[in-house]
Tab-separated table of N, CA and C in Angstrom:
chain	number	residue	atom	x	y	z
O	33	MET	N	-6.194	-3.201	15.002
O	33	MET	CA	-6.949	-4.321	14.041
O	33	MET	C	-6.094	-4.477	13.038
O	34	THR	N	-5.692	-5.484	13.010
O	34	THR	CA	-4.716	-6.440	11.835
O	34	THR	C	-5.247	-6.300	10.327
O	35	THR	N	-4.131	-5.997	9.415
O	35	THR	CA	-4.551	-5.755	8.083
O	35	THR	C	-4.593	-7.057	7.482
O	36	GLN	N	-5.456	-7.263	6.317
O	36	GLN	CA	-5.919	-8.647	5.889
O	36	GLN	C	-5.176	-7.979	4.169
O	37	THR	N	-4.827	-9.506	3.732
O	37	THR	CA	-4.069	-9.329	2.827
O	37	THR	C	-5.264	-9.368	1.650
O	38	ILE	N	-4.910	-8.782	0.307
O	38	ILE	CA	-6.026	-9.034	-0.771
O	38	ILE	C	-4.975	-10.238	-1.974
O	39	ARG	N	-5.691	-11.196	-1.907
O	39	ARG	CA	-5.611	-11.712	-2.940
O	39	ARG	C	-6.523	-12.357	-4.186
O	40	GLU	N	-7.381	-11.760	-4.177
O	40	GLU	CA	-8.075	-12.084	-5.483
O	40	GLU	C	-7.961	-11.101	-6.614
O	41	ASN	N	-8.040	-10.971	-7.860
O	41	ASN	CA	-7.522	-10.256	-8.743
O	41	ASN	C	-8.621	-9.710	-8.893
O	42	TYR	N	-10.219	-9.952	-9.030
O	42	TYR	CA	-10.996	-8.806	-8.799
O	42	TYR	C	-11.330	-7.548	-8.036
O	43	ILE	N	-10.542	-7.831	-6.828
O	43	ILE	CA	-10.341	-6.725	-5.465
O	43	ILE	C	-9.189	-5.774	-6.328
O	44	PHE	N	-8.329	-6.338	-6.763
O	44	PHE	CA	-7.194	-5.821	-7.371
O	44	PHE	C	-7.504	-4.621	-8.483
O	45	ARG	N	-8.475	-5.301	-9.581
O	45	ARG	CA	-9.152	-4.464	-10.595
O	45	ARG	C	-9.765	-3.511	-10.198
O	46	ARG	N	-10.455	-3.912	-9.375
O	46	ARG	CA	-12.001	-3.011	-8.945
O	46	ARG	C	-11.098	-1.748	-8.145
O	47	LEU	N	-10.034	-1.489	-7.181
O	47	LEU	CA	-9.324	-0.077	-6.684
O	47	LEU	C	-8.577	0.095	-8.233
O	48	TYR	N	-8.227	-0.299	-9.011
O	48	TYR	CA	-7.669	0.523	-9.955
O	48	TYR	C	-8.942	1.098	-10.436
O	49	ARG	N	-9.740	0.282	-11.091
O	49	ARG	CA	-10.742	1.105	-11.719
O	49	ARG	C	-11.547	2.313	-10.924
O	50	GLN	N	-11.889	2.018	-9.649
O	50	GLN	CA	-13.035	2.727	-8.688
O	50	GLN	C	-12.490	3.529	-8.230
O	51	GLY	N	-10.896	3.251	-7.439
O	51	GLY	CA	-10.327	3.663	-6.393
O	51	GLY	C	-9.605	5.119	-6.898
O	52	LYS	N	-8.814	5.654	-6.096
O	52	LYS	CA	-7.828	6.822	-6.251
O	52	LYS	C	-6.789	6.746	-6.123
O	53	SER	N	-6.125	7.356	-6.484
O	53	SER	CA	-4.425	7.061	-6.638
O	53	SER	C	-3.632	8.359	-6.208
O	54	VAL	N	-2.607	8.271	-5.881
O	54	VAL	CA	-1.734	9.159	-5.319
O	54	VAL	C	-0.361	8.734	-5.790
O	55	VAL	N	0.708	9.587	-5.816
O	55	VAL	CA	1.700	8.825	-6.224
O	55	VAL	C	2.702	9.526	-6.137
O	56	SER	N	3.983	8.849	-5.617
O	56	SER	CA	5.508	9.319	-5.197
O	56	SER	C	6.632	8.632	-6.017
O	57	PRO	N	7.511	8.863	-5.817
O	57	PRO	CA	8.774	8.392	-6.495
O	57	PRO	C	9.064	7.142	-6.487
O	58	CYS	N	8.682	6.475	-5.875
O	58	CYS	CA	8.973	4.794	-5.637
O	58	CYS	C	7.529	3.832	-5.300
O	59	VAL	N	6.450	4.487	-4.814
O	59	VAL	CA	5.033	3.435	-4.923
O	59	VAL	C	4.053	4.656	-5.599
O	60	VAL	N	3.335	3.610	-6.266
O	60	VAL	CA	1.690	4.445	-6.193
O	60	VAL	C	0.538	3.622	-5.308
O	61	LEU	N	0.028	4.815	-4.750
O	61	LEU	CA	-1.068	4.141	-3.738
O	61	LEU	C	-2.514	4.253	-4.305
O	62	TYR	N	-3.258	3.224	-4.702
O	62	TYR	CA	-4.479	3.189	-4.852
O	62	TYR	C	-5.191	3.010	-3.553
O	63	TYR	N	-6.479	3.719	-3.205
O	63	TYR	CA	-7.123	3.273	-2.123
O	63	TYR	C	-8.337	3.711	-2.384
O	64	LYS	N	-9.440	2.979	-1.760
O	64	LYS	CA	-10.952	3.325	-1.519
O	64	LYS	C	-11.297	3.431	-0.064
O	65	LYS	N	-12.063	3.888	0.483
O	65	LYS	CA	-12.773	3.485	1.918
O	65	LYS	C	-13.753	2.439	1.577
O	66	THR	N	-13.880	1.550	2.931
O	66	THR	CA	-14.791	0.864	2.557
O	66	THR	C	-15.882	1.353	3.769
O	67	LYS	N	-17.326	0.752	3.460
O	67	LYS	CA	-18.344	0.723	4.122
O	67	LYS	C	-18.283	0.115	5.529
O	68	GLY	N	-18.654	0.527	6.726
O	68	GLY	CA	-18.447	0.310	7.765
O	68	GLY	C	-17.018	0.682	8.307
O	69	ASN	N	-16.501	-0.218	9.507
O	69	ASN	CA	-15.599	0.118	10.410
O	69	ASN	C	-14.588	-1.624	10.035
O	70	LEU	N	-14.561	-1.932	8.971
O	70	LEU	CA	-13.622	-2.939	8.527
O	70	LEU	C	-12.484	-2.812	8.682
O	71	PRO	N	-11.856	-4.253	8.921
O	71	PRO	CA	-9.946	-3.979	9.172
O	71	PRO	C	-9.796	-3.797	7.712
O	72	ASN	N	-8.416	-2.845	7.737
O	72	ASN	CA	-7.685	-2.797	6.348
O	72	ASN	C	-7.282	-3.900	5.729
O	73	ARG	N	-7.401	-3.597	4.138
O	73	ARG	CA	-7.225	-4.839	3.363
O	73	ARG	C	-5.762	-4.019	2.428
O	74	LEU	N	-4.901	-4.911	2.391
O	74	LEU	CA	-3.682	-4.215	1.910
O	74	LEU	C	-3.143	-5.544	0.453
O	75	GLY	N	-2.938	-4.940	-0.969
O	75	GLY	CA	-2.145	-5.869	-1.710
O	75	GLY	C	-0.987	-5.008	-2.081
O	76	ILE	N	-0.526	-5.787	-2.391
O	76	ILE	CA	1.067	-5.290	-3.223
O	76	ILE	C	1.719	-5.936	-4.461
O	77	THR	N	2.162	-4.844	-5.478
O	77	THR	CA	2.612	-5.557	-6.649
O	77	THR	C	3.572	-4.867	-7.262
O	78	ALA	N	4.480	-5.724	-7.715
O	78	ALA	CA	5.707	-5.318	-8.492
O	78	ALA	C	5.609	-5.924	-9.961
O	79	THR	N	5.743	-5.213	-10.602
O	79	THR	CA	5.852	-5.433	-11.895
O	79	THR	C	7.613	-5.932	-12.705
O	80	LYS	N	7.045	-6.407	-13.859
O	80	LYS	CA	8.537	-6.941	-14.230
O	80	LYS	C	9.809	-5.711	-14.968
O	81	LYS	N	8.792	-4.394	-15.129
O	81	LYS	CA	9.927	-3.370	-15.443
O	81	LYS	C	10.731	-3.093	-14.037
O	82	ILE	N	10.470	-3.780	-12.788
O	82	ILE	CA	11.269	-3.406	-11.720
O	82	ILE	C	12.426	-4.239	-12.085
O	83	GLY	N	12.396	-5.303	-12.944
O	83	GLY	CA	13.866	-5.978	-12.810
O	83	GLY	C	13.264	-7.573	-12.603
O	84	LYS	N	14.762	-8.385	-12.415
O	84	LYS	CA	13.901	-9.975	-12.285
O	84	LYS	C	13.462	-10.273	-10.668
O	85	ALA	N	13.196	-11.289	-10.440
O	85	ALA	CA	12.490	-11.577	-9.405
O	85	ALA	C	12.957	-11.236	-8.033
O	86	VAL	N	14.420	-11.060	-8.099
O	86	VAL	CA	15.060	-10.660	-6.820
O	86	VAL	C	14.887	-9.288	-6.372
O	87	SER	N	14.681	-8.450	-7.400
O	87	SER	CA	14.478	-7.012	-7.249
O	87	SER	C	13.035	-6.851	-7.043
O	88	ARG	N	12.070	-7.812	-7.684
O	88	ARG	CA	10.694	-7.537	-7.479
O	88	ARG	C	10.138	-8.315	-5.987
O	89	ASN	N	10.880	-9.099	-5.426
O	89	ASN	CA	10.334	-9.729	-4.337
O	89	ASN	C	11.176	-8.651	-3.109
O	90	ARG	N	12.346	-7.722	-3.307
O	90	ARG	CA	12.800	-7.019	-2.208
O	90	ARG	C	11.806	-5.905	-2.242
O	91	ALA	N	11.421	-5.439	-3.358
O	91	ALA	CA	10.861	-4.325	-3.499
O	91	ALA	C	9.427	-4.518	-2.949
O	92	ARG	N	9.017	-5.412	-2.976
O	92	ARG	CA	7.425	-5.986	-1.806
O	92	ARG	C	7.785	-6.379	-0.527
O	93	ARG	N	8.930	-6.552	-0.041
O	93	ARG	CA	9.613	-6.898	1.302
O	93	ARG	C	9.616	-5.516	1.953
O	94	VAL	N	10.182	-4.517	1.146
O	94	VAL	CA	10.530	-3.141	1.449
O	94	VAL	C	9.083	-2.782	1.982
O	95	ILE	N	8.479	-2.663	0.868
O	95	ILE	CA	6.843	-1.938	0.619
O	95	ILE	C	6.197	-2.473	2.371
O	96	ARG	N	6.181	-3.868	2.437
O	96	ARG	CA	5.266	-4.481	3.220
O	96	ARG	C	5.817	-4.254	4.206
O	97	GLU	N	6.990	-3.873	4.849
O	97	GLU	CA	7.487	-3.732	6.066
O	97	GLU	C	7.310	-2.214	6.441
O	98	SER	N	7.701	-1.716	5.558
O	98	SER	CA	7.143	-0.009	5.432
O	98	SER	C	5.991	0.289	6.248
O	99	TYR	N	4.667	-0.572	5.511
O	99	TYR	CA	3.456	-0.594	5.818
O	99	TYR	C	3.335	-1.163	7.203
O	100	ARG	N	4.129	-2.342	7.415
O	100	ARG	CA	3.645	-2.949	9.189
O	100	ARG	C	4.170	-1.838	10.149
O	101	CYS	N	5.234	-0.836	10.074
O	101	CYS	CA	5.659	0.157	10.698
O	101	CYS	C	4.579	1.303	10.720
O	102	LEU	N	3.887	1.343	9.949
O	102	LEU	CA	2.903	2.702	10.055
O	102	LEU	C	1.667	1.590	10.214
O	103	GLU	N	1.485	0.705	10.208
O	103	GLU	CA	-0.058	0.237	10.743
O	103	GLU	C	-0.869	0.533	11.741
O	104	PRO	N	0.078	0.618	13.044
O	104	PRO	CA	-1.019	1.006	14.018
O	104	PRO	C	-0.954	2.275	14.425
O	105	ARG	N	-0.787	3.195	13.403
O	105	ARG	CA	-1.387	4.518	13.394
O	105	ARG	C	-2.282	4.672	12.195
O	106	LEU	N	-2.647	3.745	11.372
O	106	LEU	CA	-3.704	3.770	10.306
O	106	LEU	C	-5.255	3.771	10.703
O	107	SER	N	-6.020	4.561	10.260
O	107	SER	CA	-7.329	4.454	10.431
O	107	SER	C	-7.938	3.220	9.484
O	108	SER	N	-8.713	2.527	9.984
O	108	SER	CA	-9.524	1.376	9.515
O	108	SER	C	-10.502	2.159	8.684
O	109	GLY	N	-10.992	0.570	7.949
O	109	GLY	CA	-11.926	1.014	6.839
O	109	GLY	C	-11.410	0.890	5.354
O	110	TYR	N	-9.879	0.553	5.288
O	110	TYR	CA	-9.262	1.268	4.122
O	110	TYR	C	-9.235	-0.441	3.201
O	111	ASP	N	-9.086	-0.025	1.741
O	111	ASP	CA	-8.834	-1.110	0.904
O	111	ASP	C	-7.217	-0.249	0.124
O	112	PHE	N	-6.248	-1.140	0.093
O	112	PHE	CA	-4.832	-0.241	-0.211
O	112	PHE	C	-4.384	-1.169	-0.942
O	113	VAL	N	-3.986	-0.905	-2.402
O	113	VAL	CA	-2.751	-1.572	-3.249
O	113	VAL	C	-1.969	-0.599	-3.712
O	114	ILE	N	-0.862	-1.111	-3.248
O	114	ILE	CA	0.603	-0.267	-3.396
O	114	ILE	C	1.227	-1.047	-4.528
O	115	VAL	N	1.556	0.029	-5.519
O	115	VAL	CA	2.232	-0.431	-6.866
O	115	VAL	C	3.397	0.137	-6.453
O	116	ALA	N	4.769	-1.368	-6.658
O	116	ALA	CA	6.258	-1.005	-6.870
O	116	ALA	C	6.827	-0.141	-7.758
O	117	ARG	N	6.997	1.036	-8.021
O	117	ARG	CA	7.916	1.947	-9.232
O	117	ARG	C	9.308	1.570	-8.951
O	118	THR	N	9.892	1.998	-10.326
O	118	THR	CA	11.248	0.842	-10.737
O	118	THR	C	12.089	1.543	-9.234
O	119	ARG	N	12.164	2.530	-8.839
O	119	ARG	CA	12.985	2.978	-7.611
O	119	ARG	C	12.680	2.628	-6.677
O	120	ALA	N	11.670	1.761	-6.293
O	120	ALA	CA	11.546	0.746	-5.147
O	120	ALA	C	12.542	0.173	-5.170
O	121	ALA	N	12.731	-0.667	-5.644
O	121	ALA	CA	13.799	-1.618	-5.460
O	121	ALA	C	15.371	-1.438	-5.155
O	122	GLY	N	16.048	-0.187	-5.504
O	122	GLY	CA	17.153	0.192	-5.410
O	122	GLY	C	17.209	1.263	-4.160
O	123	VAL	N	16.255	1.467	-3.342
O	123	VAL	CA	16.440	2.639	-1.993
O	123	VAL	C	16.234	1.544	-0.963
O	124	LYS	N	16.381	2.425	0.043
O	124	LYS	CA	16.341	1.631	1.445
O	124	LYS	C	15.204	1.664	2.045
O	125	MET	N	14.889	1.074	2.940
O	125	MET	CA	13.321	1.044	3.345
O	125	MET	C	12.743	2.035	4.124
O	126	GLN	N	13.787	3.207	5.109
O	126	GLN	CA	13.264	4.659	5.488
O	126	GLN	C	12.945	5.290	4.260
O	127	VAL	N	13.140	5.518	3.253
O	127	VAL	CA	12.988	6.234	2.050
O	127	VAL	C	11.776	5.652	1.403
O	128	VAL	N	11.266	4.546	1.157
O	128	VAL	CA	10.028	4.335	1.367
O	128	VAL	C	8.864	4.242	2.343
O	129	LYS	N	9.216	4.016	3.483
O	129	LYS	CA	8.386	4.269	4.534
O	129	LYS	C	7.850	6.019	4.644
O	130	ALA	N	8.945	6.757	4.468
O	130	ALA	CA	8.527	8.070	4.674
O	130	ALA	C	7.700	8.704	3.471
O	131	GLU	N	7.929	7.753	2.067
O	131	GLU	CA	7.156	8.143	1.033
O	131	GLU	C	5.960	7.932	1.186
O	132	LEU	N	5.742	6.502	2.091
O	132	LEU	CA	4.511	6.037	2.208
O	132	LEU	C	3.637	6.969	3.453
O	133	GLU	N	4.057	6.997	4.273
O	133	GLU	CA	3.534	7.916	5.535
O	133	GLU	C	3.187	9.320	4.873
O	134	GLY	N	3.852	9.946	3.805
O	134	GLY	CA	3.573	11.456	3.355
O	134	GLY	C	1.948	10.913	2.559
O	135	LEU	N	2.304	9.525	1.478
O	135	LEU	CA	0.818	9.699	0.852
O	135	LEU	C	0.022	8.999	1.662
O	136	LEU	N	0.043	8.356	2.980
O	136	LEU	CA	-1.095	8.167	3.764
O	136	LEU	C	-1.964	9.459	4.520
O	137	LYS	N	-0.709	10.612	4.739
O	137	LYS	CA	-1.178	11.943	5.389
O	137	LYS	C	-2.076	12.250	4.377
O	138	SER	N	-1.621	12.293	3.260
O	138	SER	CA	-2.501	13.400	2.527
O	138	SER	C	-3.949	12.752	1.912
O	139	ILE	N	-3.732	11.375	2.049
O	139	ILE	CA	-5.359	10.964	1.556
O	139	ILE	C	-5.983	10.993	2.899
O	140	GLY	N	-5.579	11.293	4.249
O	140	GLY	CA	-6.378	11.127	5.772
O	140	GLY	C	-6.293	9.902	6.094
O	141	GLY	N	-5.371	8.892	5.827
O	141	GLY	CA	-5.715	7.266	6.191
O	141	GLY	C	-4.890	7.162	7.794
O	142	ILE	N	-4.172	8.549	7.716
O	142	ILE	CA	-3.103	8.162	9.375
O	142	ILE	C	-3.578	9.145	10.599
O	143	LYS	N	-4.192	8.536	11.579
O	143	LYS	CA	-4.766	8.857	12.348
O	143	LYS	C	-3.963	10.296	13.175
O	144	SER	N	-4.863	11.285	13.629
O	144	SER	CA	-4.507	12.154	14.255
O	144	SER	C	-3.451	11.615	15.486
O	145	SER	N	-2.607	12.249	16.050
O	145	SER	CA	-1.878	11.833	17.363
O	145	SER	C	-2.214	12.184	18.415
O	146	LYS	N	-3.112	13.534	18.029
O	146	LYS	CA	-3.619	14.261	19.240
O	146	LYS	C	-4.547	13.673	19.988
O	147	PRO	N	-4.253	13.500	21.787
O	147	PRO	CA	-5.224	13.006	22.412
O	147	PRO	C	-6.725	13.099	22.351
């Protein structure tokens, strides 16, 4: 099941207010379980604290690719907002992917690999 992109500001605000969050050095993951077995929705943000547009775009690209690699293993029915922290712009994708995977495991968002 593919992930849909969150574009509406009210959904971002609702997740910040009502969702739960977990933190790693590179990203903050806000999440909320949705009702039913709906496809996941993802929003990615990077503030001006990270740097100029080139740095912010790189951070978003790295986070998006990390999420894409983990997507087949994710449970459905979640809304995610991933906020890039300052370190996200300067690290390799493997670091962000490992941190994101750890966060998703801690919230139970990754399916168990047992048959």
